[in-house]
mmCIF file of C-alpha atoms in Angstrom:
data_model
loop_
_atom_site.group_PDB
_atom_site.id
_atom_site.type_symbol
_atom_site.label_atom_id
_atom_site.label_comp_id
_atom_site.label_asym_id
_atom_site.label_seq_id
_atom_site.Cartn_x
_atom_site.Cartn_y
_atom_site.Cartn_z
ATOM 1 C CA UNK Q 1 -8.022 13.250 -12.398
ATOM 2 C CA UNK Q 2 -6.988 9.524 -12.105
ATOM 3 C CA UNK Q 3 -4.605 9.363 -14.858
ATOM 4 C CA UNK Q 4 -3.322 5.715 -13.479
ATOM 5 C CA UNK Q 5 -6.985 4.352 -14.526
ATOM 6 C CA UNK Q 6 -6.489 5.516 -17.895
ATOM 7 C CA UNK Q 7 -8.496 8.864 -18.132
ATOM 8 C CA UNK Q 8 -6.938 11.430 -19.571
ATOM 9 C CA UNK Q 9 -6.953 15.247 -17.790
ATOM 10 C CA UNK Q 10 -7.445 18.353 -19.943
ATOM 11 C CA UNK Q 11 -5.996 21.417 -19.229
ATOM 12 C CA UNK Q 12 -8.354 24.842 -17.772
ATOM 13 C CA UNK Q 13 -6.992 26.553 -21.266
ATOM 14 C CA UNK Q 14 -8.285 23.357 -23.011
ATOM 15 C CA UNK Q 15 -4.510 23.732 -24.771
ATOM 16 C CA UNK Q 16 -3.045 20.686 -23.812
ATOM 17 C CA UNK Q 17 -3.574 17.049 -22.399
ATOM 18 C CA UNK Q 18 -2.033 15.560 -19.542
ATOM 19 C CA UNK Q 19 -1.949 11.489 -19.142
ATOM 20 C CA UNK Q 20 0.000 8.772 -18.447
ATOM 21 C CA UNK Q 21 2.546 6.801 -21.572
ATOM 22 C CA UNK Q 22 3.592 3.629 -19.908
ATOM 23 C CA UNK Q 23 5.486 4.533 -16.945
ATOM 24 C CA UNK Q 24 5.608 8.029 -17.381
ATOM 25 C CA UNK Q 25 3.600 11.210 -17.709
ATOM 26 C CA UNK Q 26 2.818 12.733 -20.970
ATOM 27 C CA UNK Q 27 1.759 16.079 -22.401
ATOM 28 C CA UNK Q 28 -0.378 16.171 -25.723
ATOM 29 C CA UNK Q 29 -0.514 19.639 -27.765
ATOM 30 C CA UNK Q 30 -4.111 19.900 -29.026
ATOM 31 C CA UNK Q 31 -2.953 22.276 -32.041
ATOM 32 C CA UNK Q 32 -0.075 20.580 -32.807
ATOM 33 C CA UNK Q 33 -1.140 17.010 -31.939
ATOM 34 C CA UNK Q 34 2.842 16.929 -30.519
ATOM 35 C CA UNK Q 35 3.273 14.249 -27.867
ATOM 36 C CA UNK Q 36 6.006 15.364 -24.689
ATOM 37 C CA UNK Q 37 7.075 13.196 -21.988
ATOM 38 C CA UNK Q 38 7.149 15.318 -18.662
ATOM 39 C CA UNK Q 39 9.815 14.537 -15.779
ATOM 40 C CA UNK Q 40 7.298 12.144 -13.556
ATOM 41 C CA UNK Q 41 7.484 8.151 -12.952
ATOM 42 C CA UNK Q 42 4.664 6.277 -12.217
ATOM 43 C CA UNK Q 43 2.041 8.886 -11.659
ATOM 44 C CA UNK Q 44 -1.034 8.716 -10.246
ATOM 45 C CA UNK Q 45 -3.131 11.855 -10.117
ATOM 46 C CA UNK Q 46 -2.944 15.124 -11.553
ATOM 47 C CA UNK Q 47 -4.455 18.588 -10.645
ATOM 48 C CA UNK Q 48 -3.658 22.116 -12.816
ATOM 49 C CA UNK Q 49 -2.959 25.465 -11.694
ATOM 50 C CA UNK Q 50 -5.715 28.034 -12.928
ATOM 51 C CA UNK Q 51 -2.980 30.698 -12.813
ATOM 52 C CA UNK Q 52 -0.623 29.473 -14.778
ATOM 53 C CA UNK Q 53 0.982 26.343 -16.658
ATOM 54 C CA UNK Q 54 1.916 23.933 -14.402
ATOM 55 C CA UNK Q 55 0.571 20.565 -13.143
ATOM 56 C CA UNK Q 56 0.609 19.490 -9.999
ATOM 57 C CA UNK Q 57 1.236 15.076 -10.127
ATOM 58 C CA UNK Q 58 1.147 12.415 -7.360
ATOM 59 C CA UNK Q 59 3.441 9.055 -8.167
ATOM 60 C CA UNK Q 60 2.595 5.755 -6.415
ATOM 61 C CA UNK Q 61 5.623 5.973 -5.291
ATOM 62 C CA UNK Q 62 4.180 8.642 -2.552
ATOM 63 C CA UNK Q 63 5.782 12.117 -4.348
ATOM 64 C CA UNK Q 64 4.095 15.035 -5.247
ATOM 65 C CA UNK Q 65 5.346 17.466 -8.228
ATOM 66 C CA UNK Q 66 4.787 20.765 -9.621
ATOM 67 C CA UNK Q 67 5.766 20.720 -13.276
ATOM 68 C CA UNK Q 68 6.151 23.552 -15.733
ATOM 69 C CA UNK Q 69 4.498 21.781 -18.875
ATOM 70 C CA UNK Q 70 5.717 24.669 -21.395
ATOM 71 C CA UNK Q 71 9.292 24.018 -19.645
ATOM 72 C CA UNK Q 72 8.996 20.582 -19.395
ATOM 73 C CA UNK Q 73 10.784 21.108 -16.619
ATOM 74 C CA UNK Q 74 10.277 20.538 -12.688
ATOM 75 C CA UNK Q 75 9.444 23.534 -10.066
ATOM 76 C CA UNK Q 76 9.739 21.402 -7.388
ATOM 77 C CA UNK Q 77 9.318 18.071 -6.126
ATOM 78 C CA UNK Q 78 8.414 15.812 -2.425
ATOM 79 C CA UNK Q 79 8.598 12.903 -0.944
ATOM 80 C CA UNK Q 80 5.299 12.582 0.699
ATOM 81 C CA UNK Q 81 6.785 9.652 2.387
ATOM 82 C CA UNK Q 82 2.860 8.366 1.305
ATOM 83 C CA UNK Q 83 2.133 5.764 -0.897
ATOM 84 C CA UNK Q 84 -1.036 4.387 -2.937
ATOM 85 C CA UNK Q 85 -2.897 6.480 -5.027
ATOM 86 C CA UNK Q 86 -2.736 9.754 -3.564
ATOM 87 C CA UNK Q 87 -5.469 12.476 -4.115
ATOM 88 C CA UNK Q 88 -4.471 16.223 -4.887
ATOM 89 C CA UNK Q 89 -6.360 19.032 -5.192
ATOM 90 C CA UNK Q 90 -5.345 22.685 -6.005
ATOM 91 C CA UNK Q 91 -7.304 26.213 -4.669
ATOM 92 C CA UNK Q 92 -8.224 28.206 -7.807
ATOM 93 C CA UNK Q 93 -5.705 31.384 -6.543
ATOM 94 C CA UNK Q 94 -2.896 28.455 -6.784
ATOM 95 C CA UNK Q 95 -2.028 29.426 -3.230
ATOM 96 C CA UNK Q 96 -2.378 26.139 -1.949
ATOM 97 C CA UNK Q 97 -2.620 22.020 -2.583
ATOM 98 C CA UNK Q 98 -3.696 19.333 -0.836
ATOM 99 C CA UNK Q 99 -2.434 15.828 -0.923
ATOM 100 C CA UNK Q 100 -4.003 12.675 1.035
ATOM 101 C CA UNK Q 101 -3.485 9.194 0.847
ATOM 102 C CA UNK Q 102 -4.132 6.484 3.937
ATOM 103 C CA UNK Q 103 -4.622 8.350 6.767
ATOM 104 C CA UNK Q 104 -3.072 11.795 6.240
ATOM 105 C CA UNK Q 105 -3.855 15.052 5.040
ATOM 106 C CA UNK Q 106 -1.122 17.479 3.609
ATOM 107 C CA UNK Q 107 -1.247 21.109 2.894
ATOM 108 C CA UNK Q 108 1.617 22.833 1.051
ATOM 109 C CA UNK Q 109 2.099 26.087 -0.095
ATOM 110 C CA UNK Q 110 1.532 25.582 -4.133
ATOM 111 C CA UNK Q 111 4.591 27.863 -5.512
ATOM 112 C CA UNK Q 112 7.220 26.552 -3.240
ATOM 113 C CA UNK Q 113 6.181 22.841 -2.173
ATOM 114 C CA UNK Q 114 6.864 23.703 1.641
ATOM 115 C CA UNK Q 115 4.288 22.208 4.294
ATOM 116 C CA UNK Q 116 1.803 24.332 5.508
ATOM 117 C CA UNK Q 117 0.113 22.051 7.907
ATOM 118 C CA UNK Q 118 -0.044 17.760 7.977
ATOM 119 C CA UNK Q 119 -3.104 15.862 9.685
ATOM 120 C CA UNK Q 120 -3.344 12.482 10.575
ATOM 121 C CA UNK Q 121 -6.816 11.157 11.004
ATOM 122 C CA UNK Q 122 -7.674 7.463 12.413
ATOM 123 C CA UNK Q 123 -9.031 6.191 9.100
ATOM 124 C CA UNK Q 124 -8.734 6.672 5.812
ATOM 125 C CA UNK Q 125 -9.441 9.888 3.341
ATOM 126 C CA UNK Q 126 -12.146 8.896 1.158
ATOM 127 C CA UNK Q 127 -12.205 12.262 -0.991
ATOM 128 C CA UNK Q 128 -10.615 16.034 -0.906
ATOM 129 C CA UNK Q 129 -12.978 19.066 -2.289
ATOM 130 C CA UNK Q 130 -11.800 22.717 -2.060
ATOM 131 C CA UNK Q 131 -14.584 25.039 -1.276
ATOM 132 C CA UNK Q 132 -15.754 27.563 -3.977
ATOM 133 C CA UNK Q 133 -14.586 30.338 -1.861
ATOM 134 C CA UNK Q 134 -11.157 28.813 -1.942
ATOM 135 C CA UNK Q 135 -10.596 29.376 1.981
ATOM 136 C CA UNK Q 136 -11.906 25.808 3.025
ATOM 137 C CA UNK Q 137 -10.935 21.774 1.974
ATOM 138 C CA UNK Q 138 -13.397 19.533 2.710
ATOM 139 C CA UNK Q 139 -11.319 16.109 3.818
ATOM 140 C CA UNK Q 140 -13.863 12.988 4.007
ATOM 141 C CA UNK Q 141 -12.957 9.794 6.025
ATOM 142 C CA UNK Q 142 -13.881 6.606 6.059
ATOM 143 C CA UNK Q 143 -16.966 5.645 7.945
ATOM 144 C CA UNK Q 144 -16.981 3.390 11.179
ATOM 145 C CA UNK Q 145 -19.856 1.181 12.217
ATOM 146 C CA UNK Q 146 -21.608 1.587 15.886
ATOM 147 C CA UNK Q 147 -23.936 -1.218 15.898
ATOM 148 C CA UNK Q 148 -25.941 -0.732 12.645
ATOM 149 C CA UNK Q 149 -25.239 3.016 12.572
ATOM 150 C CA UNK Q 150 -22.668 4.241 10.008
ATOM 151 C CA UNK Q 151 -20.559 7.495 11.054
ATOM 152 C CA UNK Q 152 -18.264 9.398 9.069
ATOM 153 C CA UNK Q 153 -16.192 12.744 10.011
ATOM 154 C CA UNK Q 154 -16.157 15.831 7.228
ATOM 155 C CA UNK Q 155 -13.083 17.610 8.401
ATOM 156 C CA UNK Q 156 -12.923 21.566 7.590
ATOM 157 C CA UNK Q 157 -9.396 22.663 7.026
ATOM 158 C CA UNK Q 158 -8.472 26.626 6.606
ATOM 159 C CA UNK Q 159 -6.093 26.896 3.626
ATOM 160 C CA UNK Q 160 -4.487 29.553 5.587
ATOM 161 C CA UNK Q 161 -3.037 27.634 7.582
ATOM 162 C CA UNK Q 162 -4.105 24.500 7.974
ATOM 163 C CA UNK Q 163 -6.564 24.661 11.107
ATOM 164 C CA UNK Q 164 -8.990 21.853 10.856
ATOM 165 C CA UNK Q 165 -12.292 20.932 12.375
ATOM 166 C CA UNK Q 166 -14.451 17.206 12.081
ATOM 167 C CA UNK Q 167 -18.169 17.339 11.467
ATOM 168 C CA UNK Q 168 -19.655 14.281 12.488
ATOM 169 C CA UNK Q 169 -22.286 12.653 9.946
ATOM 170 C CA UNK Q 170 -24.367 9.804 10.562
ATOM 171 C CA UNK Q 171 -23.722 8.220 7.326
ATOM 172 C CA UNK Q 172 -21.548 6.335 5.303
ATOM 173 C CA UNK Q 173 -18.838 8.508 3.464
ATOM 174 C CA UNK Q 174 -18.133 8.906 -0.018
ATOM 175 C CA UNK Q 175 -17.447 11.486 -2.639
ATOM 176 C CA UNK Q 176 -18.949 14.985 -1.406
ATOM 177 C CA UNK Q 177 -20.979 17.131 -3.378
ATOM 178 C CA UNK Q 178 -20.587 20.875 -3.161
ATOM 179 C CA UNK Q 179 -23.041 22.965 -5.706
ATOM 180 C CA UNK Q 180 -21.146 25.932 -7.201
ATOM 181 C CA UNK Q 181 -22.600 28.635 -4.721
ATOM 182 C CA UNK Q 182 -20.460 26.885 -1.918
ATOM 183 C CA UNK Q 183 -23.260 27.466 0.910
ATOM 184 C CA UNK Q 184 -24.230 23.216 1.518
ATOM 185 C CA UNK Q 185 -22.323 19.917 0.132
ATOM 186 C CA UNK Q 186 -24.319 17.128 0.333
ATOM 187 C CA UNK Q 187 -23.057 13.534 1.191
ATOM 188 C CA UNK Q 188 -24.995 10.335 -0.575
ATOM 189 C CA UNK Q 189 -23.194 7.132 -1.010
ATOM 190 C CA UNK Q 190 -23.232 4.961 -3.616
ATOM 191 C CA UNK Q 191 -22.553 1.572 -1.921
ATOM 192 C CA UNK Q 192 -23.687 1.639 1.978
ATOM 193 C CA UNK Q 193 -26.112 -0.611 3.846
ATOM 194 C CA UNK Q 194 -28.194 2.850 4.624
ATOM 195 C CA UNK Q 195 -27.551 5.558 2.352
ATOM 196 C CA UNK Q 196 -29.255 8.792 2.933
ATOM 197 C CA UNK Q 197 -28.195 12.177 1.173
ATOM 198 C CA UNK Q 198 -26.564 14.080 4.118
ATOM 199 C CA UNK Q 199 -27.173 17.642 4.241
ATOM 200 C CA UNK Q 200 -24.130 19.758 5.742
ATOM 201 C CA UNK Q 201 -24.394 23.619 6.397
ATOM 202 C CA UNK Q 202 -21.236 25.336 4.926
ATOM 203 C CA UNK Q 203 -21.459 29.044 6.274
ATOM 204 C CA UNK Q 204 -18.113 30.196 7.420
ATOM 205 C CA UNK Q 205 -17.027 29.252 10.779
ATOM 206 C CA UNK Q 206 -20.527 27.843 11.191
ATOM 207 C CA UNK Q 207 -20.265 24.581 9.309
ATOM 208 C CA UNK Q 208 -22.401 21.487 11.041
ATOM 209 C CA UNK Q 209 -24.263 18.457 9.903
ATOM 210 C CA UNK Q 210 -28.110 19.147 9.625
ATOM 211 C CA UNK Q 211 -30.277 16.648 8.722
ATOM 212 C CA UNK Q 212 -30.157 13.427 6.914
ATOM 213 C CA UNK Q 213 -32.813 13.677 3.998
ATOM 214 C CA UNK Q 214 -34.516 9.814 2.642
ATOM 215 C CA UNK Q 215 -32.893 8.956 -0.671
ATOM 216 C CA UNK Q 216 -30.780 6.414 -2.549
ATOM 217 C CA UNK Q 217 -27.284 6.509 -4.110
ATOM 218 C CA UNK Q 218 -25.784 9.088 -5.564
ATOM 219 C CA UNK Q 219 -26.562 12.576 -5.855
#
């Protein structure tokens, strides 16, 4: 959730609200209607734990943090040595996060903050999707133009360990859709000279572009 645009990110438990107070990140008790400031400057982004209560931030100062919101207190912090708006994401087993910003692709190990694996791709990441069988991110970049033809690369990282693959997709990139069995995502841009809905084939150790199907902007 972009807290920096002003939208506020609700916990999994639906017990609390995460956002940003000025320069600072905030907790909100829904029972209590108690307001907490949290031990984060200038964030960006926030993703929860399903496991258990922490929060996972990115600052625009290119750190990532794992706060205990109960605690108010911090598990453990990074210097991405990122900056921008950085995108996290974290696996529903809270085994693993993801962080991107510009070029790069990190993987750390959710409970202790250590790297797990770093990528640097030639352009930059557009958007960051676990899988639903939280084993696979989905890392989009940014398209390139070959004449009038837009291509993009899906990359296919292992949360294992980090191993990555690029699927190559004639269109231009954008958020990717993945419907909740986890077996196809399905790429449509909303702004793009030609915008087809790409279909990609997500079976394990199998995954490939197929086919570009006729349509127009978002699915």
């Amino acid at each position: 959730v972009t807290i920096a645009a002003g939208d506020v990110a609700v916990s999994p438990d639906g017990k609390y609200i995460v956002f940003a107070r000025g320069d600072e990140l905030a907790v909100a008790w829904v029972e209590s209607g108690r307001i907490d400031a949290l031990p984060v400057r200038s964030p960006s982004r926030v993703a929860f734990s399903k496991q258990r209560g922490v929060v996972y931030a990115t600052t625009q100062l290119g750190q990532v943090h794992a706060v205990d919101v109960a605690a108010r207190s911090s598990v453990w912090s990074l210097d991405t040595e990122m900056r921008g708006d950085l995108m996290v994401v974290a696996s529903k087993g809270d085994a693993r996060i993801a962080v991107a910003g510009s070029e790069r692709v990190a993987l750390l190990d959710a409970r202790a903050g250590a790297s797990v694996a770093e990528h640097r791709l030639e352009r930059e990441v557009v958007d960051l999707e676990i899988l639903p069988d939280d084993e696979r991110l989905l890392a989009v970049e940014r398209e390139q133009w070959v004449g009038e033809q837009p291509s993009s690369r899906v990359f296919v990282i292992q949360l294992e360990d980090g191993a990555a693959r690029p699927i190559d997709v004639p269109n231009c990139a954008d958020d990717i859709q993945v419907p909740a069995g986890g077996k196809v995502a399905l790429l449509a841009p909303t702004f793009c000279q030609q915008d087809p809905i790409s279909h990609l084939d997500l079976t394990p150790g199998q995954e490939r572009f197929v086919k570009n199907l006729p349509g127009f902007g978002p699915v």
